[in-house]
Coordinates of C-alpha atoms (C1' of nucleotides) in Angstrom, one line a residue:
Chain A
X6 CA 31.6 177.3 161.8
X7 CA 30.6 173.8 160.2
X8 CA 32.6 171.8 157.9
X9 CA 30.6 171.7 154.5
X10 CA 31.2 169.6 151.8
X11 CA 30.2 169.8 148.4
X12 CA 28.3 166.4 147.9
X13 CA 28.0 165.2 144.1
X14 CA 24.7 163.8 144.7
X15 CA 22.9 167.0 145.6
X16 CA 25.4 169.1 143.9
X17 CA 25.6 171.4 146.7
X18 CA 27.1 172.0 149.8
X19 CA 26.2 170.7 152.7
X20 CA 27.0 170.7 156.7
X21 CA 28.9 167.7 157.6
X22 CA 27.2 166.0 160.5
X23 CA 28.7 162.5 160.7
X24 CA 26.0 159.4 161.4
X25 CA 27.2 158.6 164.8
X26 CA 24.9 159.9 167.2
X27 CA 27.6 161.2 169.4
X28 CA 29.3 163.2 166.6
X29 CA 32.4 162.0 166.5
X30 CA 33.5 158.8 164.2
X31 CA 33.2 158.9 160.7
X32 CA 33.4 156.3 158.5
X33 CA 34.9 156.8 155.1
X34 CA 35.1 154.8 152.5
X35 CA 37.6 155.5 149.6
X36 CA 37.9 153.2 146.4
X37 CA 41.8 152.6 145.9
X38 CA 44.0 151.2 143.0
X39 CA 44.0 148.0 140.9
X40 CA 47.2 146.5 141.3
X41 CA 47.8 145.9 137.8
X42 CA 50.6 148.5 137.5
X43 CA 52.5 151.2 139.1
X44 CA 50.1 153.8 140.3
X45 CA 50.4 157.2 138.2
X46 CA 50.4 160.3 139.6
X47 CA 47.0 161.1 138.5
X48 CA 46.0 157.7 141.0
X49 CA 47.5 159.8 143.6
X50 CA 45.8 162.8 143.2
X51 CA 43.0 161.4 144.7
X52 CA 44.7 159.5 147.8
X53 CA 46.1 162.9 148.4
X54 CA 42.8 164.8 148.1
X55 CA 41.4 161.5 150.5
X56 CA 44.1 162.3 153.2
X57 CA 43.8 165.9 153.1
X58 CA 40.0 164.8 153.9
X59 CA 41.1 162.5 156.3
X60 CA 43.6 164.7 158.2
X61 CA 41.1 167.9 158.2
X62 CA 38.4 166.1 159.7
X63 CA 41.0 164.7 162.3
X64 CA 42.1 168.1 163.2
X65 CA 38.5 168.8 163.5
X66 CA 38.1 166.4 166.7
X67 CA 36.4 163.2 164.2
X68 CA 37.5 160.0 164.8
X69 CA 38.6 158.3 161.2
X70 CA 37.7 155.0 160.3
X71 CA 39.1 154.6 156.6
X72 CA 39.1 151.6 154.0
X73 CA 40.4 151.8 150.8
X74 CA 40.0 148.6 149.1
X75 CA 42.8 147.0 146.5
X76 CA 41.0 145.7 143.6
X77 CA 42.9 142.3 142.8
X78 CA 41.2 140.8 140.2
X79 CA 39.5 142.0 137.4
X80 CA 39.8 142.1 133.8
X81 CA 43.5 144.1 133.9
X82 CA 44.7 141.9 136.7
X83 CA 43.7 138.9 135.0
X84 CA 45.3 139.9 131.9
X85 CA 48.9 141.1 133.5
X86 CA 49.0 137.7 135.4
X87 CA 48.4 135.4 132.3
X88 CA 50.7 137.3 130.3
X89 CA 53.4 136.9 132.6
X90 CA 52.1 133.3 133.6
X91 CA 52.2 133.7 136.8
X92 CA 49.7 133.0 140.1
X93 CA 47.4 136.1 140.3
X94 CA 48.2 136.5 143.8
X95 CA 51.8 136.6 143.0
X96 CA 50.9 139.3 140.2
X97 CA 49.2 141.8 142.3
X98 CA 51.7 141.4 145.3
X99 CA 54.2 143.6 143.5
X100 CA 52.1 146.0 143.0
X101 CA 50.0 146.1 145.9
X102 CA 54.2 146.6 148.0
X103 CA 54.6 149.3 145.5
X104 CA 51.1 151.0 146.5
X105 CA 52.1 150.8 149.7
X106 CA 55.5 152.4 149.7
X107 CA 54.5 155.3 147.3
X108 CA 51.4 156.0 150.0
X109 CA 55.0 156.1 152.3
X110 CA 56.6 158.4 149.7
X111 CA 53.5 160.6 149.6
X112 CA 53.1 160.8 153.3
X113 CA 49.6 159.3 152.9
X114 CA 48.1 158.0 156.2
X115 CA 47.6 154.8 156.3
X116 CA 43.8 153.6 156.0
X117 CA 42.5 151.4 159.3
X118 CA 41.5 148.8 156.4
X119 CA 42.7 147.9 153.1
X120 CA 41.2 144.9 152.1
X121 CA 42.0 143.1 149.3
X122 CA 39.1 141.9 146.8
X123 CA 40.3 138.8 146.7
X124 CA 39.6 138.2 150.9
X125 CA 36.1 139.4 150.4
X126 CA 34.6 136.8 147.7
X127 CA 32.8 135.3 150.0
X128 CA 31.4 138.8 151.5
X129 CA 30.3 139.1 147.6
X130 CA 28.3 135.9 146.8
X131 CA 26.5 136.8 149.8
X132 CA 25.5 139.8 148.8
X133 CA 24.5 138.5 145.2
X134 CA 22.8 135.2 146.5
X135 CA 20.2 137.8 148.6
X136 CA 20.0 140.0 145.2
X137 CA 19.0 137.0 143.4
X138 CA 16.3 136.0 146.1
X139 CA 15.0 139.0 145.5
X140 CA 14.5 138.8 142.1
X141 CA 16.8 142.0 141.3
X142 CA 19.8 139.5 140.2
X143 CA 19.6 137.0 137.5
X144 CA 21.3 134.3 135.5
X145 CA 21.7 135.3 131.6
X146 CA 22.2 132.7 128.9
X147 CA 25.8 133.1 128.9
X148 CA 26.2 131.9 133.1
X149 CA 26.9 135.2 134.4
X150 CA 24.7 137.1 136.5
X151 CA 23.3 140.8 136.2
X152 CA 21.8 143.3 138.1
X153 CA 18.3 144.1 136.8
X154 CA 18.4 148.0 136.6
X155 CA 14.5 147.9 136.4
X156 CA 14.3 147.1 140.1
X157 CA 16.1 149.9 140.9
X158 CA 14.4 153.2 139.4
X159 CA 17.0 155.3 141.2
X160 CA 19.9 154.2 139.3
X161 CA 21.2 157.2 137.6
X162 CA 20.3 159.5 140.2
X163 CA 24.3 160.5 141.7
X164 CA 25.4 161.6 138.2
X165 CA 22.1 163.0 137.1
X166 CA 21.7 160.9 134.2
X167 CA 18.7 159.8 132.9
X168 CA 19.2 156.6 131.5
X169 CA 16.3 156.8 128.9
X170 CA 18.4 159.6 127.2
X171 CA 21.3 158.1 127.4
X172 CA 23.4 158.0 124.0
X173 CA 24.3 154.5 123.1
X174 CA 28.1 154.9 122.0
X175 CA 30.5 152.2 120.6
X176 CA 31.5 151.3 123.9
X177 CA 28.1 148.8 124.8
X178 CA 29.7 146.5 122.4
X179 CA 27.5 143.3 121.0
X180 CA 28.9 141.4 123.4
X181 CA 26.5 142.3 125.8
X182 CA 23.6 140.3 124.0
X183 CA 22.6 138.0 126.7
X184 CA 21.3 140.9 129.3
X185 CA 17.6 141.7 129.6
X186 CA 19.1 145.9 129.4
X187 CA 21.7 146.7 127.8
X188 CA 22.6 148.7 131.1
X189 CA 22.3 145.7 133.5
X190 CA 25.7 145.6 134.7
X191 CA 27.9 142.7 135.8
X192 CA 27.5 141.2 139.3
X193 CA 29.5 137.5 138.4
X194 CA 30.9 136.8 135.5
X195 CA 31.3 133.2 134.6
X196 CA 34.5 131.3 134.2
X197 CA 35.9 131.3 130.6
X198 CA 39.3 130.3 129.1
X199 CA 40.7 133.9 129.3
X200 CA 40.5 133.2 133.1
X201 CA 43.0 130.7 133.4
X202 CA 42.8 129.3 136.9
X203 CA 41.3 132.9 138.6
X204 CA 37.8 131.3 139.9
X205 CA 35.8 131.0 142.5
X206 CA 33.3 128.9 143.1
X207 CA 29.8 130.0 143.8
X208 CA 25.9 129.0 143.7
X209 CA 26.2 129.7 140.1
X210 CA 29.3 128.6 138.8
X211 CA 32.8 129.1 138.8
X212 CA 33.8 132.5 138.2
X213 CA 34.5 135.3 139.8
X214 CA 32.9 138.8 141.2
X215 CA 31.9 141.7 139.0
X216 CA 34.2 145.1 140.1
X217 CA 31.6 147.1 141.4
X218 CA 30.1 144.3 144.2
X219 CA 33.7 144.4 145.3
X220 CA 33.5 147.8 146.8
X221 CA 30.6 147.7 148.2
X222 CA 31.0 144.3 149.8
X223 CA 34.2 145.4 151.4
X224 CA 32.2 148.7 152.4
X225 CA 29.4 147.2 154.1
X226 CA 31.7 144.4 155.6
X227 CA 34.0 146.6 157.1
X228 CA 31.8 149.9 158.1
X229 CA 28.5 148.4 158.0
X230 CA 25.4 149.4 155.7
X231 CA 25.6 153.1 156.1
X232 CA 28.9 155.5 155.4
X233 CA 29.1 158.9 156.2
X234 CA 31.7 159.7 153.6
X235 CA 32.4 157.9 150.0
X236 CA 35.4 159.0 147.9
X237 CA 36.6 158.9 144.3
X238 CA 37.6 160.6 141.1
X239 CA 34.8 162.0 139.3
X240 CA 35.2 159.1 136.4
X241 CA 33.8 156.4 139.2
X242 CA 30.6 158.3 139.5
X243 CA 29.1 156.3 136.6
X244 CA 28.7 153.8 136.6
X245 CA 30.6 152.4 139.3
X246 CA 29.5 154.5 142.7
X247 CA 25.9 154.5 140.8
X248 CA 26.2 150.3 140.9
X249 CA 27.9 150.6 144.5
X250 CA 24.5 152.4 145.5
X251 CA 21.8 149.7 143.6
X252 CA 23.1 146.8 145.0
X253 CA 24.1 148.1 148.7
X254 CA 20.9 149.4 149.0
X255 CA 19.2 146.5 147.2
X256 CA 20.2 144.7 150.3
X257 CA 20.5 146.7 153.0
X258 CA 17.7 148.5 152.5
X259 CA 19.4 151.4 153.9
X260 CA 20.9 154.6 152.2
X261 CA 24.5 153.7 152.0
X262 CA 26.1 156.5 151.6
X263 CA 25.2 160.4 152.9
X264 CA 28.0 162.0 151.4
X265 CA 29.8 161.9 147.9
X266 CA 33.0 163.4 147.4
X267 CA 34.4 163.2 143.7
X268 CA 37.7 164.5 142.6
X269 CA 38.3 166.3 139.2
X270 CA 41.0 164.8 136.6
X271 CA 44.8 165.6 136.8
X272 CA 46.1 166.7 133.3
X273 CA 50.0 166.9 132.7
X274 CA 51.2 169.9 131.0
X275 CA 47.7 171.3 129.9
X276 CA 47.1 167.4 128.5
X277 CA 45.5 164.2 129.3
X278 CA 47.9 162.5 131.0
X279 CA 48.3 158.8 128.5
X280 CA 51.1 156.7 127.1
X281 CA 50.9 157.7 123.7
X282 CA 51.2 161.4 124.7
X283 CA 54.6 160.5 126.2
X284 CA 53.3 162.2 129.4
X285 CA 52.2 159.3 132.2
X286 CA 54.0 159.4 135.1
X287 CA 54.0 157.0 138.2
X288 CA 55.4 158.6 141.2
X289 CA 58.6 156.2 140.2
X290 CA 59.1 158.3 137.0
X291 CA 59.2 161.1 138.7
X292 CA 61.4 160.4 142.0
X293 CA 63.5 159.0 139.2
X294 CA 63.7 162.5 138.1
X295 CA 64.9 164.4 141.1
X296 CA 61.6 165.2 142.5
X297 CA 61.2 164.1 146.4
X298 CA 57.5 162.8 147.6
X299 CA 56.6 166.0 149.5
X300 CA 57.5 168.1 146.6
X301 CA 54.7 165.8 144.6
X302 CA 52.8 165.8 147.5
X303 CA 52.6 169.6 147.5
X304 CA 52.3 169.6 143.5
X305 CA 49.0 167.5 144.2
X306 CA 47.4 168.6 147.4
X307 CA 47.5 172.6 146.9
X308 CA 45.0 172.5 143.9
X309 CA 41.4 172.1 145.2
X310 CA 40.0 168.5 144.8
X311 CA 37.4 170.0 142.7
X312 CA 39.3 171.7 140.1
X313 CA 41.1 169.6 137.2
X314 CA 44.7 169.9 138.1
X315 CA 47.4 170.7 135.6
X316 CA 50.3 168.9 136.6
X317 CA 53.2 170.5 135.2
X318 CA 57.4 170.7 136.0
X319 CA 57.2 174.2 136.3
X320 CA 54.4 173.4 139.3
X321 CA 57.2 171.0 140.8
X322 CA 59.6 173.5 140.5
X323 CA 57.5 176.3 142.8
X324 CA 56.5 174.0 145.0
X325 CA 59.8 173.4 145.7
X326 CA 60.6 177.2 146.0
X327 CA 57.6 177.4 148.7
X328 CA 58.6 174.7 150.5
X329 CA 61.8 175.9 151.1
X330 CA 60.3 179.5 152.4
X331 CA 58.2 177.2 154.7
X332 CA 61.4 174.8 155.8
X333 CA 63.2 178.6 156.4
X334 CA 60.5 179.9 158.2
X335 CA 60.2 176.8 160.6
X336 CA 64.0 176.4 161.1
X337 CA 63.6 180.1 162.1
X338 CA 60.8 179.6 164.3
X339 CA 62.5 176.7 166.1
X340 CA 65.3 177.9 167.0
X341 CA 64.0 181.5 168.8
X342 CA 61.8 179.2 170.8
X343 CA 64.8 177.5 171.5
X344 CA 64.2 175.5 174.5
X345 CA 61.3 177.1 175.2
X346 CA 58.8 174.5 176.2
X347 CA 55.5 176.7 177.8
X348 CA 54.6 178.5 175.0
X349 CA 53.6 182.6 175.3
X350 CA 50.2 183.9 174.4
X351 CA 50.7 184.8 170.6
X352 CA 49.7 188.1 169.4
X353 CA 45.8 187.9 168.3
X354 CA 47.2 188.2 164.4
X355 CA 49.1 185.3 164.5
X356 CA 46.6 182.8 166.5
X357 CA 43.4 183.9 164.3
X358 CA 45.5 183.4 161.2
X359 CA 46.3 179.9 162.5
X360 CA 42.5 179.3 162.8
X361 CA 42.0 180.7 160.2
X362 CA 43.5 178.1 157.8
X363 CA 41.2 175.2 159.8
X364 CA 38.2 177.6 159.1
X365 CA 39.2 178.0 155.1
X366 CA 39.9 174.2 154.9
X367 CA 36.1 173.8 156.6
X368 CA 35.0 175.4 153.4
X369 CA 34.8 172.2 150.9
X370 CA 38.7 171.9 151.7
X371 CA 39.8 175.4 150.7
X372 CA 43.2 174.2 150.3
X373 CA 44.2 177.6 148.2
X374 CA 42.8 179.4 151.0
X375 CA 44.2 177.7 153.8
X376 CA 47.7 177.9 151.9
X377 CA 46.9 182.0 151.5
X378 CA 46.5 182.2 155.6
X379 CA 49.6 180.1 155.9
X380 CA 51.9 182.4 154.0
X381 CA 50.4 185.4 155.5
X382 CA 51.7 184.0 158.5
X383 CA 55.0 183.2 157.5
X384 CA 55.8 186.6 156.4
X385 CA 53.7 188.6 159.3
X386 CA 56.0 186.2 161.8
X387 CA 59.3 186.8 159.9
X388 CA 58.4 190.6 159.9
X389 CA 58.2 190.1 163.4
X390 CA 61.4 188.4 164.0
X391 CA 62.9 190.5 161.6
X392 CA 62.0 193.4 164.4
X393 CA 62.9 191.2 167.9
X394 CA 59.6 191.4 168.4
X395 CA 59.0 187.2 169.0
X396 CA 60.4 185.9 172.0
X397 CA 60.9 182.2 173.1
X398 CA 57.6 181.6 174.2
X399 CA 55.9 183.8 171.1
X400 CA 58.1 181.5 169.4
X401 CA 56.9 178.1 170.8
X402 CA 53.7 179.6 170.7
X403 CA 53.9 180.0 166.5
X404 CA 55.7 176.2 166.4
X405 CA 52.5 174.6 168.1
X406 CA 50.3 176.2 165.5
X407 CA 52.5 174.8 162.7
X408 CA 52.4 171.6 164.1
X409 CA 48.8 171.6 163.8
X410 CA 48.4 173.0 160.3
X411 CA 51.3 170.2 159.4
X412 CA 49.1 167.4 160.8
X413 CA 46.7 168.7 157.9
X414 CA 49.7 169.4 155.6
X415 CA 52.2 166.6 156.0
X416 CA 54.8 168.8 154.4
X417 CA 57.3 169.6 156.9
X418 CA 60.6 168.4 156.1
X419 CA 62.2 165.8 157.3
X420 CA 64.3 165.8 160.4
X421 CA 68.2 165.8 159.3
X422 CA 71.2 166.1 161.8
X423 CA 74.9 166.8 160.6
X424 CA 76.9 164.8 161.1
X425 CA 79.8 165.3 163.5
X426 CA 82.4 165.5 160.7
X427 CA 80.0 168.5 159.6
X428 CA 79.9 170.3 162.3
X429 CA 83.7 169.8 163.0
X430 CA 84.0 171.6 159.3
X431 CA 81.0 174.3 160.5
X432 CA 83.8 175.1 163.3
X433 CA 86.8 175.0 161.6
X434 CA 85.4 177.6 159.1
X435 CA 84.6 179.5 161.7
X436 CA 87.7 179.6 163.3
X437 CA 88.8 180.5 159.5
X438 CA 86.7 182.9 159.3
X439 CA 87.5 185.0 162.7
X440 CA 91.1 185.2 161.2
X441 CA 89.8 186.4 157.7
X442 CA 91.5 182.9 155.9
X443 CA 88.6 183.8 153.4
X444 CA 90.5 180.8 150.7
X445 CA 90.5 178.3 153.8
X446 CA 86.8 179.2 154.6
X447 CA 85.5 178.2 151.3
X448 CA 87.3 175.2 151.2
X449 CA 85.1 174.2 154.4
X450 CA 82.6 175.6 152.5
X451 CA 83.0 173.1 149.6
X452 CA 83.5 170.0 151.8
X453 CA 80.2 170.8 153.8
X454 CA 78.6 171.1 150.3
X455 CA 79.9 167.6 149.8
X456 CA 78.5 166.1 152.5
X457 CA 74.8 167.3 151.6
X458 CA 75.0 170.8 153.7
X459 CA 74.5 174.1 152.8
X460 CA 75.9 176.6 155.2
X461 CA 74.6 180.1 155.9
X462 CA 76.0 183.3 157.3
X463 CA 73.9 184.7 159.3
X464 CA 73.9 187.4 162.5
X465 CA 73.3 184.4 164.8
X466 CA 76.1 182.7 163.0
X467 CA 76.3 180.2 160.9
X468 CA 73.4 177.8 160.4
X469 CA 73.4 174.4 158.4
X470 CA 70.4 173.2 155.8
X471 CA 70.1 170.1 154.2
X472 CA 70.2 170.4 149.9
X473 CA 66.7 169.4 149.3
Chain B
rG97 C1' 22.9 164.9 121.2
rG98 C1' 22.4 164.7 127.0
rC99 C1' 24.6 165.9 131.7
rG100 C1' 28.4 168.4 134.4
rG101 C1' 32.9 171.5 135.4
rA102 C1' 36.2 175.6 134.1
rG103 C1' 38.0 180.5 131.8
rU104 C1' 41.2 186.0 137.2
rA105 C1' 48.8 188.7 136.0
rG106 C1' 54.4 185.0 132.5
rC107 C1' 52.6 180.2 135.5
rC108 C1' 49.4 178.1 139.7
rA109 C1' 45.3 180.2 142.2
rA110 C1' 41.5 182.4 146.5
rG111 C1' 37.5 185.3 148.0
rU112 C1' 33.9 188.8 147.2
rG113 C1' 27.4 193.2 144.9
rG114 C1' 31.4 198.4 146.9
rG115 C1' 39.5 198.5 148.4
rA116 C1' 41.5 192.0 143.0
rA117 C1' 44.2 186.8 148.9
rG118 C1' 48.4 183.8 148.5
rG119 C1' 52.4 180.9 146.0
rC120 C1' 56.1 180.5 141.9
rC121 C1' 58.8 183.5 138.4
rG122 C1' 60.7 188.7 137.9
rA123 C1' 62.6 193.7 139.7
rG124 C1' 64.6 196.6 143.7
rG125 C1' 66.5 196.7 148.7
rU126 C1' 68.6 194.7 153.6
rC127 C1' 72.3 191.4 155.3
rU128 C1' 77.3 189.7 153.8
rG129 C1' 84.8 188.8 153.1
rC130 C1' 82.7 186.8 148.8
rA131 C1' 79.0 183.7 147.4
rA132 C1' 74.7 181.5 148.3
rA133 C1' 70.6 181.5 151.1
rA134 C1' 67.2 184.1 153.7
rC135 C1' 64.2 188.3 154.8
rC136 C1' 61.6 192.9 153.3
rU137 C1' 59.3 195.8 149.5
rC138 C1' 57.2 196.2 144.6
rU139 C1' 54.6 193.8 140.4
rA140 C1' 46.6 192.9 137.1
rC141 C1' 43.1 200.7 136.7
rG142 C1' 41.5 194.9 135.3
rA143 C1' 38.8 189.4 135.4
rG144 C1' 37.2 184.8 127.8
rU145 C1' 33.7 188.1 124.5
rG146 C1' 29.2 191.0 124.0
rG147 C1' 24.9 192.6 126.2
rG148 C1' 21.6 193.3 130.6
rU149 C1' 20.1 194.3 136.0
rU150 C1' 22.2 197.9 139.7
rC151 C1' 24.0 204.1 142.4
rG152 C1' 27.9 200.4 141.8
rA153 C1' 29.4 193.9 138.5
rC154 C1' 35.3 190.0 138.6
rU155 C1' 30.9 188.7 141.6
rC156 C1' 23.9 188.3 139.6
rC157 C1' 21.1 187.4 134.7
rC158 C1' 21.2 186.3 129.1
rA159 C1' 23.8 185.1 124.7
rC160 C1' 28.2 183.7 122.4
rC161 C1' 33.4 181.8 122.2
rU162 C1' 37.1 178.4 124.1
rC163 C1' 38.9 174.3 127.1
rC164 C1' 37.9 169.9 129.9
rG165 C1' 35.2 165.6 131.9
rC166 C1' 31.3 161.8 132.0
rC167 C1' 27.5 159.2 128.9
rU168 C1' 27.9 151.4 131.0
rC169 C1' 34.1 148.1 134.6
rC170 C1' 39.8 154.8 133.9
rA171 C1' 41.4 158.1 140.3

RNA sequence: GGCGGAGUAGCCAAGUGGGAAGGCCGAGGUCUGCAAAACCUCUACGAGUGGGUUCGACUCCCACCUCCGCCUCCA
């Protein structure tokens, strides 16, 4: 069965067949934060979607080659760093370490790329200088240059817009008076005061590079004029991925992207997420709270990329309930295959349900689906070790499927060992135990509890979980 | 006004022209010194509303209602 993917510019789905002839690499491109802030969990909605994309096609036998790009200077960077007086490059820094440790937190694979705008200004002149030669950028009145949107007829054509209807709404402001259309968009903005020291120079001018020629310089420099896959949320489809396409194939004169992959909004608690509403989160605000990264993680990747997402507590809270059913069921699994290294021919039921979640995340990433096959598992497997029916090798058997669906998943938890001081009170309570000291038992009890370890009675004797 | 998305149990949510997945919550049970946890079982005669097509509609068509997004630098 193919993988299909729903591609916003057709708006339909469509048989992934990646551009390399032999099938196998696939270059994706992703458009990543502006490190003017702490990323919110909306942000992150989309990395996760992008490495749920990432991971499934990698399961699938494709060979990855990622960038997502840091957008280091534009109006809101600019801004933050004069406020604060500081060097731009020192402004962004913090932020672009913070991006980078909550992509940690959120078990987000790392991209092969993640250039930084600011490396690539050179990349972007060049691309503007050939737009100017041919006559599809030019120099307005007040230095900046524009991208004439009359040499370019398909511009409108990814979010089905046709720009002679278009509605003019209070946000073209007058400002704008110097462009031949009012929809000519930005390609080089010329230096003014508000810039401080942020310029380059170019052919035109000091200044510095308008925010959609940074993507798709960075795209064409680092994956060449033609990408297979091109991610966002659904907000960049206009205008930003409709000026990515106009000036990259302006120059290239190649189609630069085949496939468009657009994720819906995240709302919190049935509401935009903003300030004022006293509901924007970073992923800060809510480790801060209690909640760990894969917990958020699972919040945000088991909602179909397509669908708005409501992001609620009560959503943390069960994904924290399922997570613990999953960390159960593969403690439980692990330790009847024991030693086991050869795995056992599983029983047809359990090794079609395992493909079965690859198949469903095939489908435009049927995450819901996939999830649906996953449980069924879990409980058809405990059923089965419920009736000694899973040996060892069974056993191993099962664990090598879950490792596969976790290196789509990222979710299983992390590896913890007792200490030995644990362990010692795991035996002593034993001991207590065997001789009925029921008081002396729960006073072990208690001090395991105080060293992070919940202990369980069970026939196989006791067995020690992390809390959380 | 234009374009687009969505309404399925208390919450999240899948698939499907013919038996309504799965998760969370809840109830019952098994296990257990107790507890906790875990596991098992159960939980929508009904799919925003009203029509239509059909032997048969949650699924297709029409209308209406509601919510959401985009409409020129928000993931």
């Amino acid at each position: 069965m193919p993988t299909r993917f729903f591609n916003t510019y057709s708006r339909q789905l469509e048989e992934f067949r990646p551009i390399d002839p032999a099938g196998k690499r696939v270059k994706l491109y992703t458009c990543g934060p502006t490190v003017y802030n702490f990323a919110h969990i909306g942000n992150f909605r989309a990395y996760v979607f992008e490495d749920l994309l990432q991971r499934h096609l990698e399961a699938r036998g494709f060979e990855v080659e990622r960038v997502m790009n840091l957008t280091d200077v534009d109006d809101k960077t600019i801004r933050g760093c004069r406020q604060l007086g500081v060097r731009l490059a020192d402004f962004t820094q913090k932020f672009k370490d913070a991006f980078f440790e909550d992509l940690g937190t959120l078990r987000v694979k790392r991209a092969q790329h993640f250039p930084a705008a600011t490396d690539y200004v050179a990349q972007m002149i060049e691309m503007i200088r050939v737009l100017v030669e041919k006559d599809i950028a030019y120099q307005a009145e007040d230095k900046s240059l524009y991208f004439r949107l009359s040499k370019f007829p398909e511009y409108g054509k990814l979010a089905h817009l046709n720009l002679d209807e278009l509605r003019p709404s209070g946000r073209i402001t007058s400002d704008e008076y110097e462009k031949e259309n009012v929809g000519d968009f930005a390609l080089w903005k010329a230096w003014d005061e508000d810039d401080g020291d942020v310029k380059w120079d170019s052919p035109w001018g000091p200044g510095r590079p308008g925010w959609h020629i940074e993507c798709s310089a960075m795209a064409t420099a680092l994956l060449g004029p033609e990408i297979d896959i091109h991610c966002g949320g659904v907000d960049n489809i206009f205008p930003h991925h409709e000026a990515e396409i106009a000036q990259s194939e302006s120059v290239t004169g190649k189609k630069f992207v085949n496939c468009w992959l657009h994720c819906a909004h995240l709302m919190v608690e049935g509401q935009k997420m903003s300030k004022s509403a006293g509901n924007f989160y970073t992923l800060r605000d809510l480790l801060e709270k209690g909640w760990t990264g894969r917990e958020i993680r699972y919040a945000l990747i088991t909602v179909n990329y397509r669908l708005p997402l409501n992001f609620t507590f009560d959503g943390l809270a069960a994904a924290r309930s399922a997570l613990g059913r999953i960390d159960e069921w593969v403690a439980r699994v692990a330790d009847r295959a024991g030693s086991a290294i050869l795995p056992d021919d599983m029983p047809t039921d359990f090794a079609t349900g395992i493909e079965a979640f690859f198949t469903d995340l095939d489908e435009d990433l049927n995450i819901s689906g996939a999830m649906g096959r996953l449980f069924d598992l879990i409980r058809d497997t405990n059923r089965a070790l419920d009736s000694g029916e899973i040996n060892a090798g069974i056993a191993a058997a099962i664990l090598e499927g879950w490792k596969r669906i976790n290196s789509v998943l990222a979710l299983e938890r992390e590896a913890h060992t007792p200490s030995p001081e644990v362990l010692a009170h795991t035996e002593q309570r034993q001991v207590a135990r065997a001789n009925k000291l029921w008081a002396e038992s729960d006073r072990l009890r208690d001090a395991i509890a105080a060293h992070g370890w919940i202990v369980k009675d069970t026939k196989e004797g006791p067995k020690l979980t992390p809390k959380q």
